[in-house]
Coordinates of C-alpha atoms in Angstrom, one line a residue:
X1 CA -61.0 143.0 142.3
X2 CA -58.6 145.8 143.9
X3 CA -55.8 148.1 142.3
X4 CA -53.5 147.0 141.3
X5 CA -55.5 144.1 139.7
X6 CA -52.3 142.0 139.4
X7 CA -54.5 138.4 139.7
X8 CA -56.6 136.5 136.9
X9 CA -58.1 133.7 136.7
X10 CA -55.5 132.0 134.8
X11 CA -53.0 132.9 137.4
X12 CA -55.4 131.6 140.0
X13 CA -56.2 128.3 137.9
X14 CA -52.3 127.4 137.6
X15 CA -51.9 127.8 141.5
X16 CA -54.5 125.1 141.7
X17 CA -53.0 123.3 139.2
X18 CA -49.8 123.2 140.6
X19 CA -51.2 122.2 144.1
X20 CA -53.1 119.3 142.4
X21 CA -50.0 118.0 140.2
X22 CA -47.6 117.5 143.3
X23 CA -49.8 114.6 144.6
X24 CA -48.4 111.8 144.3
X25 CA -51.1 109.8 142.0
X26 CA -50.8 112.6 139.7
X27 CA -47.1 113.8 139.3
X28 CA -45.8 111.0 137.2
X29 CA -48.9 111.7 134.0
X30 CA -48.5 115.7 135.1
X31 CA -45.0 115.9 134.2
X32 CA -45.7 115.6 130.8
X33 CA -48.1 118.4 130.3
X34 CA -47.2 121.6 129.2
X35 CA -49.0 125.0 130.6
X36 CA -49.4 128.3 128.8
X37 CA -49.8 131.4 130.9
X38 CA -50.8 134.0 128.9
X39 CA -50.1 137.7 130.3
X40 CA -51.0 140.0 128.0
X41 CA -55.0 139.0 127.1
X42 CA -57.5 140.8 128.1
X43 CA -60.4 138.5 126.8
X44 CA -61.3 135.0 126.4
X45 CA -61.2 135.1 122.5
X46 CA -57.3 137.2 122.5
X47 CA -56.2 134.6 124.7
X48 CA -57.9 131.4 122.8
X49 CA -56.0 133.0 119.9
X50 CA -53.0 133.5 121.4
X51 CA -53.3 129.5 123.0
X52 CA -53.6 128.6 119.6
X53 CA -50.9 130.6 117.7
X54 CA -48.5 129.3 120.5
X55 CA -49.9 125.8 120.6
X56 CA -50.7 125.1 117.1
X57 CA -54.0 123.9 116.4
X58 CA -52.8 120.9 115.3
X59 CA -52.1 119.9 119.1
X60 CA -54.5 118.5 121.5
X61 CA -55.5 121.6 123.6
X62 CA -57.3 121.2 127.1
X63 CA -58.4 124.6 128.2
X64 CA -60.1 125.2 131.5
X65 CA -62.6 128.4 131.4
X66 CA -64.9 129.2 134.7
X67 CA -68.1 127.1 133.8
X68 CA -70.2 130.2 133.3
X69 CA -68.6 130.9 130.2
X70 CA -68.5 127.4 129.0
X71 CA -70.7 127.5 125.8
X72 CA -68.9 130.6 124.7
X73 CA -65.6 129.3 124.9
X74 CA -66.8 125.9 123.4
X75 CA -67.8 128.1 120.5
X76 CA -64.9 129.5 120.2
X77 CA -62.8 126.8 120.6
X78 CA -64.4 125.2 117.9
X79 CA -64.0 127.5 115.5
X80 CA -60.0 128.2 116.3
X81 CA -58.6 124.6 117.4
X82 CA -61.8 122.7 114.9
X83 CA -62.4 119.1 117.2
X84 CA -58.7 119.1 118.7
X85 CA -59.7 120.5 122.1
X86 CA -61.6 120.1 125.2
X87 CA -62.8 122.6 127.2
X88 CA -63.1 121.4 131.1
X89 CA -65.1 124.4 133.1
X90 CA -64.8 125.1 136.8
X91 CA -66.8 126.4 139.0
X92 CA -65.3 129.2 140.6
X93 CA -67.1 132.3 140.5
X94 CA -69.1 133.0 143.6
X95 CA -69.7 136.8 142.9
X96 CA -73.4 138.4 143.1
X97 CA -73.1 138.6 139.1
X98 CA -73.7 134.9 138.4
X99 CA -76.5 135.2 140.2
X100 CA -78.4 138.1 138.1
X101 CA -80.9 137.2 136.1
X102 CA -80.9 134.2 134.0
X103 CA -82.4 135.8 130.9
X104 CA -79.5 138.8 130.9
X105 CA -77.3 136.5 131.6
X106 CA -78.0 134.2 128.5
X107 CA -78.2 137.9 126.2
X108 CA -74.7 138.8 127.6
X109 CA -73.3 135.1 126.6
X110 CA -75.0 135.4 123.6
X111 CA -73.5 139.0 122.7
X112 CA -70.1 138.3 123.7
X113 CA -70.4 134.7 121.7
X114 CA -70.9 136.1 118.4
X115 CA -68.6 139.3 119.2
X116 CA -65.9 136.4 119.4
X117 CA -67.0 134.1 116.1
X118 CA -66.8 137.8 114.0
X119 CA -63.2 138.3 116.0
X120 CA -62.2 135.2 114.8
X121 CA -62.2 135.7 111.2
X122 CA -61.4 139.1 111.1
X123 CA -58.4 141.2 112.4
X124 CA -59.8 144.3 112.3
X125 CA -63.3 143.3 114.7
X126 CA -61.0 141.1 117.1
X127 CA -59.3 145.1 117.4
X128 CA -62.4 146.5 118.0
X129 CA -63.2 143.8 120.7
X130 CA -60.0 144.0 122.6
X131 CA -61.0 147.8 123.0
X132 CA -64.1 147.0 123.5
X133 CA -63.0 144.6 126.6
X134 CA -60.5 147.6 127.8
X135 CA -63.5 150.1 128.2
X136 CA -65.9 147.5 130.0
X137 CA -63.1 147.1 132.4
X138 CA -62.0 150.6 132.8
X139 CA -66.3 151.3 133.4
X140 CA -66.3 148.4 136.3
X141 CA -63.1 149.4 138.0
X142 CA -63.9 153.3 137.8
X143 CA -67.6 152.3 139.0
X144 CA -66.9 149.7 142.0
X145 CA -65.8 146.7 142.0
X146 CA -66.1 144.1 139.3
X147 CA -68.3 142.2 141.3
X148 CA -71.1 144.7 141.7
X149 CA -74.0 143.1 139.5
X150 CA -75.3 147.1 139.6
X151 CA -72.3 148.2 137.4
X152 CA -72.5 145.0 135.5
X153 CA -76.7 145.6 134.5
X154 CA -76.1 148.9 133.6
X155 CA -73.3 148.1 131.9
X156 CA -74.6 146.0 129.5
X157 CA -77.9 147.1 129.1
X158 CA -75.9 150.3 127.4
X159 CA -74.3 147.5 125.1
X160 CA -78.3 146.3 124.0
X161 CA -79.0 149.6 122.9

């Protein structure tokens, strides 16, 4: 979580995917699946929306979220993509913030859950959520890195007010 902030985890995900679809036991099924790389999302509900305008809903969709954020993106999913899609989580994130409190961390999910049903169905709050995701990231990167469960807390408690 340094300037220029040119990695995400999607980025990350598809080097790992392409590392696990050159083996040989898995090359032949992985040639048929199609990936999509989304640039320009700044949150897990733009880019779920994004997936699915670009996708169709109509299409089996396998998305692969970091398991902390599971339920939320199972929610979301869902409502955009209705019982066409499976969400497969993986455990990546080994910074100090999954490991804050268990009770602020189920608020946040919470919060951020129903943030992304309201986005769903209206233009105008998915607007207000995208800036909404812009500020929280301008507060961690101006306040220390991402991964400083200080700056997260107060953060967020500012958000329960």
């Amino acid at each position: 979580c340094f300037p220029p902030y040119k990695r995400t985890e999607a980025k990350e995900m598809l080097k790992l995917f392409k590392i696990l679809i050159s083996r040989p036991q898995t090359k032949k099924a992985a040639d048929q699946w199609g990936y999509i790389l989304e640039r320009k999302s700044i949150s897990g509900i733009e880019n779920l929306l994004y997936t699915a305008k670009r996708a169709g809903v109509a299409e089996p969709t396998i998305i692969f979220c970091e398991c902390t954020r599971n339920k939320r993106i199972k929610a979301w999913a869902n409502k955009i993509f209705g019982n066409k899609s499976k969400i497969i989580p993986i455990d990546f994130d080994i910074s100090p913030n999954r490991y804050l409190d268990k009770k602020f961390i189920a608020k946040k999910e919470s919060q951020e859950t129903k943030w992304g049903l309201w986005a769903i169905k209206d233009k105008n709050i998915l607007k207000k959520c995208i800036n909404w995701h812009k500020r929280k990231l301008k507060y961690f990167r101006e306040n220390g890195c991402i991964n400083n469960p200080d700056v997260v807390r107060k953060w967020w408690k500012q958000e329960f007010k």
